[in-house]
Coordinates of C-alpha atoms in Angstrom, one line a residue:
M28 CA 92.9 91.2 96.0
Q29 CA 96.3 91.9 97.4
I30 CA 96.8 95.5 98.5
I31 CA 100.3 96.9 98.3
D32 CA 101.1 100.5 99.4
A33 CA 103.5 102.0 96.8
Q34 CA 105.2 104.3 99.4
I35 CA 105.7 104.5 103.1
H36 CA 108.6 105.6 105.3
L37 CA 109.8 103.5 108.2
W38 CA 112.2 105.0 110.7
A39 CA 113.1 104.4 114.4
G40 CA 114.4 107.9 115.4
E41 CA 112.4 110.7 117.0
N42 CA 113.2 113.3 114.4
A43 CA 110.9 114.0 111.4
P44 CA 109.8 117.0 109.3
S45 CA 106.7 118.7 110.6
H46 CA 104.5 117.4 107.9
H47 CA 105.3 113.7 108.8
G48 CA 103.5 113.8 112.1
R49 CA 103.8 110.1 113.1
A50 CA 107.4 110.0 114.5
P51 CA 108.9 107.6 114.8
Y52 CA 107.2 105.2 112.5
T53 CA 108.4 101.7 113.3
V54 CA 108.0 98.3 111.8
E55 CA 105.6 97.4 114.7
S56 CA 103.5 100.6 114.1
A57 CA 103.3 99.9 110.4
L58 CA 102.3 96.2 110.9
R59 CA 99.6 97.2 113.3
D60 CA 98.2 99.9 111.0
M61 CA 98.4 97.7 107.9
A62 CA 96.4 95.0 109.7
E63 CA 93.7 97.5 110.6
A64 CA 93.6 98.9 107.0
H65 CA 93.8 95.4 105.3
V66 CA 97.0 96.4 103.6
D67 CA 99.1 93.3 102.7
R68 CA 102.5 94.8 101.8
A69 CA 104.3 98.1 101.6
V70 CA 107.2 99.5 99.6
N71 CA 109.4 101.2 102.1
C72 CA 111.3 104.4 100.9
P73 CA 113.7 104.9 103.8
A74 CA 113.2 108.3 105.4
I75 CA 115.9 110.8 104.3
W76 CA 115.7 112.6 107.6
D77 CA 116.8 109.6 109.6
A78 CA 120.5 108.6 109.3
G79 CA 119.7 105.0 110.3
A80 CA 116.6 104.6 108.0
N81 CA 118.4 102.5 105.3
D82 CA 119.8 100.0 107.9
Y83 CA 116.3 99.9 109.5
A84 CA 114.8 99.1 106.1
V85 CA 117.1 96.1 105.8
E86 CA 116.1 95.0 109.2
A87 CA 112.4 95.3 108.3
A88 CA 112.9 93.3 105.1
V89 CA 114.8 90.6 106.9
R90 CA 112.3 90.3 109.6
H91 CA 109.2 90.5 107.4
P92 CA 110.2 89.8 103.8
E93 CA 106.6 89.1 102.8
R94 CA 105.5 92.5 104.1
F95 CA 108.2 95.0 103.3
A96 CA 110.5 95.7 100.3
T97 CA 112.8 98.7 99.8
L98 CA 113.7 101.3 97.3
G99 CA 116.8 102.7 99.0
W100 CA 118.9 105.8 98.6
F101 CA 122.4 107.0 99.0
P102 CA 123.8 110.6 99.1
L103 CA 124.3 111.9 95.5
D104 CA 127.5 113.7 96.4
E105 CA 130.9 113.9 94.8
A106 CA 131.8 110.5 96.1
A107 CA 128.8 108.7 94.6
D108 CA 129.4 106.5 91.6
E109 CA 128.1 103.3 89.9
S110 CA 129.7 101.0 92.4
L111 CA 127.2 102.2 95.0
V112 CA 124.3 100.9 93.0
D113 CA 125.5 97.3 93.3
V114 CA 126.4 97.7 97.0
W115 CA 122.8 98.9 97.6
L116 CA 121.2 96.2 95.5
D117 CA 123.0 93.5 97.4
R118 CA 121.2 94.5 100.6
P119 CA 118.3 92.2 101.7
G120 CA 114.9 93.4 100.5
M121 CA 116.4 96.1 98.2
L122 CA 114.6 96.0 94.8
G123 CA 115.7 99.4 93.5
L124 CA 116.4 103.0 94.3
R125 CA 114.5 106.2 95.2
F126 CA 115.8 109.7 95.4
M127 CA 114.4 113.0 96.5
L128 CA 115.3 115.6 93.8
A129 CA 113.1 118.4 94.8
A130 CA 115.7 120.7 96.4
P131 CA 117.0 123.2 93.8
E132 CA 120.6 122.0 93.7
M133 CA 119.5 118.3 93.1
A134 CA 116.9 119.3 90.6
D135 CA 119.5 121.2 88.7
H136 CA 121.7 118.0 88.5
L137 CA 118.7 116.2 87.2
A138 CA 118.2 118.7 84.4
S139 CA 121.9 119.3 83.6
G140 CA 122.9 115.7 83.0
G141 CA 124.9 115.6 86.2
L142 CA 123.2 112.3 87.2
D143 CA 123.5 110.5 83.9
W144 CA 125.9 108.0 85.5
L145 CA 123.1 107.0 87.8
W146 CA 120.5 106.6 85.1
A147 CA 123.0 104.6 82.9
A148 CA 123.7 102.3 85.9
A149 CA 120.0 101.7 86.5
D150 CA 119.4 101.2 82.8
R151 CA 122.2 98.5 82.5
R152 CA 120.6 96.7 85.5
G153 CA 117.0 97.2 84.4
I154 CA 116.0 98.3 87.9
P155 CA 113.3 100.7 89.2
V156 CA 114.1 104.2 90.4
G157 CA 111.6 106.3 92.3
L158 CA 111.9 110.1 92.0
M159 CA 110.4 112.9 94.0
V160 CA 110.5 115.8 91.6
L161 CA 108.6 119.0 91.2
P162 CA 106.7 120.1 88.1
P163 CA 109.4 122.4 86.5
Y164 CA 111.6 119.3 86.0
L165 CA 109.1 116.9 84.5
S166 CA 110.3 117.5 81.0
A167 CA 113.8 116.5 82.2
V168 CA 112.4 113.3 83.5
G169 CA 110.9 112.6 80.1
D170 CA 114.3 113.2 78.4
I171 CA 115.9 110.7 80.9
A172 CA 113.3 108.1 80.3
A173 CA 113.8 108.4 76.5
R174 CA 117.5 108.0 76.8
Y175 CA 117.5 105.1 79.3
P176 CA 114.5 102.9 78.3
D177 CA 115.5 99.8 80.3
M178 CA 115.1 101.4 83.7
R179 CA 111.7 101.9 85.2
L180 CA 110.9 105.2 86.7
L181 CA 108.2 105.9 89.4
I182 CA 107.2 109.5 90.0
D183 CA 106.2 110.2 93.6
H184 CA 102.9 111.7 94.6
L185 CA 101.8 112.5 91.0
A186 CA 104.6 115.2 91.2
V187 CA 102.3 117.2 93.5
N188 CA 104.0 119.5 96.1
P189 CA 102.9 118.0 99.4
F190 CA 102.2 121.5 100.8
E191 CA 99.7 122.5 98.0
K192 CA 96.0 122.1 97.7
L193 CA 93.8 121.9 94.6
P194 CA 93.6 123.5 92.2
A195 CA 97.2 124.7 92.4
A196 CA 98.4 121.2 93.4
A197 CA 97.4 119.9 89.9
A198 CA 98.3 122.9 87.8
H199 CA 101.1 120.8 86.2
L200 CA 98.8 117.8 85.4
D201 CA 99.1 118.2 81.6
A202 CA 102.9 118.0 81.8
L203 CA 102.6 114.9 84.0
L204 CA 100.2 113.2 81.6
A205 CA 102.4 114.0 78.6
L206 CA 105.1 111.8 80.1
A207 CA 102.7 108.8 79.7
R208 CA 104.0 108.4 76.2
H209 CA 107.2 106.9 77.8
P210 CA 106.4 103.3 78.6
N211 CA 109.1 103.2 81.3
I212 CA 107.4 105.9 83.4
G213 CA 104.8 105.0 86.1
V214 CA 103.2 107.3 88.6
K215 CA 102.5 106.8 92.3
A216 CA 99.0 108.0 93.3
T217 CA 100.4 108.5 96.8
G218 CA 99.5 111.3 99.3
V219 CA 96.4 112.1 97.2
P220 CA 94.1 113.0 100.2
G221 CA 96.7 115.6 101.2
M222 CA 95.8 117.8 98.2
A223 CA 92.1 117.5 98.7
T224 CA 89.9 120.5 99.6
D225 CA 87.2 118.4 101.2
S226 CA 86.9 115.5 103.6
Y227 CA 86.6 111.8 102.9
P228 CA 86.0 110.5 100.2
F229 CA 88.0 113.5 98.9
V230 CA 85.8 113.9 95.8
S231 CA 87.8 117.0 94.9
T232 CA 90.7 114.7 93.8
H233 CA 88.7 112.2 91.8
G234 CA 88.8 114.0 88.5
V235 CA 92.6 114.2 88.8
L236 CA 92.8 110.5 89.4
R237 CA 90.6 109.7 86.4
R238 CA 92.7 111.8 84.1
V239 CA 95.9 110.1 85.3
F240 CA 94.3 106.6 85.0
D241 CA 93.1 107.4 81.4
S242 CA 96.6 108.4 80.4
Y243 CA 98.8 105.8 82.3
G244 CA 96.4 102.9 82.6
A245 CA 96.1 100.4 85.4
E246 CA 99.5 99.0 84.7
R247 CA 101.4 102.3 85.5
M248 CA 99.3 104.0 88.1
F249 CA 100.2 102.8 91.6
W250 CA 98.0 103.3 94.7
G251 CA 99.8 104.3 97.9
T252 CA 99.7 106.6 100.9
D253 CA 102.9 108.2 102.3
I254 CA 100.8 107.5 105.3
T255 CA 102.9 109.4 107.9
R256 CA 101.9 112.7 106.4
L257 CA 98.2 112.0 105.9
S258 CA 95.5 113.2 108.3
C259 CA 93.0 110.5 107.2
S260 CA 93.3 106.9 108.3
W261 CA 95.1 104.3 106.2
R262 CA 91.8 102.4 105.8
E263 CA 90.2 105.6 104.4
A264 CA 93.1 105.9 101.9
V265 CA 92.3 102.4 100.8
T266 CA 88.5 102.6 100.5
M267 CA 88.8 106.0 98.7
F268 CA 90.0 103.9 95.7
T269 CA 88.3 100.5 96.3
E270 CA 84.8 101.9 97.1
E271 CA 84.5 105.5 95.9
L272 CA 85.8 105.4 92.3
P273 CA 83.0 103.7 90.3
W274 CA 85.2 103.6 87.1
L275 CA 87.9 101.6 88.9
R276 CA 86.8 98.0 89.1
G277 CA 87.8 94.4 88.4
R278 CA 91.3 93.7 87.0
D279 CA 92.1 97.4 86.8
L280 CA 91.4 97.8 90.5
E281 CA 93.6 94.8 91.3
L282 CA 96.4 96.3 89.3
V283 CA 96.2 99.8 90.7
M284 CA 95.9 98.6 94.3
G285 CA 99.1 96.5 94.2
R286 CA 99.6 94.0 91.4
A287 CA 101.0 96.6 89.1
V288 CA 103.6 98.1 91.4
A289 CA 104.8 94.6 92.4
E290 CA 105.4 93.8 88.8
W291 CA 107.0 97.2 88.1
I292 CA 109.6 96.8 90.9
G293 CA 110.0 93.0 90.6
W294 CA 108.5 92.1 94.0
R295 CA 107.5 88.5 93.3

């Protein structure tokens, strides 16, 4: 079984937000940790807090194309337009895009239609777009998915606020599960140990995972870590899924642990 982490951040600078404690997190660090955890590949979402992270992502993909692929980002400011999408997709290892839309001003753009040019561009190209959004904006994501059915969306971290613990962390779960009716929405089960109220194997989160699996299925639920903000080991984040969820076995396990995300983003 090939194991592919659906979201990590690589960066070479010293700065990082306080909840991403492994700074910097270099290619060499990731390869060492992946070997220890038996993780074969990882989807790099370049760190938004490091100005050089996008260029570093290209370097990682050029040096290790079999290990790292990228969902990149660019500033969604007044100068951004559709031409940037093609510029980004021409970079080595770049399979799609990923944006953090959790800040109020960006989330308002999401809901108001101010980013429709971006969704239209992704739709025309049939590319994946990752989104970090918070629960109040999930209905807007559903509207976008309905209007642009040829792009594939990935919702980060089950839309869980990384600073919240259960049960508050999953108060929005019904709204997230309602989006499963859109076949072009998938969810990253990333950062899951971070919302747990107990230690490994984080049994407090297992019911949430089962509900997500029952709604989205193995083809649209993607295991991953966001490893630099987790206090557990990468190996524990793997075995939590591969050994501790008795209902996740066989082909379904293979899909959730990597095959599905590779197909979703076109990483052949």
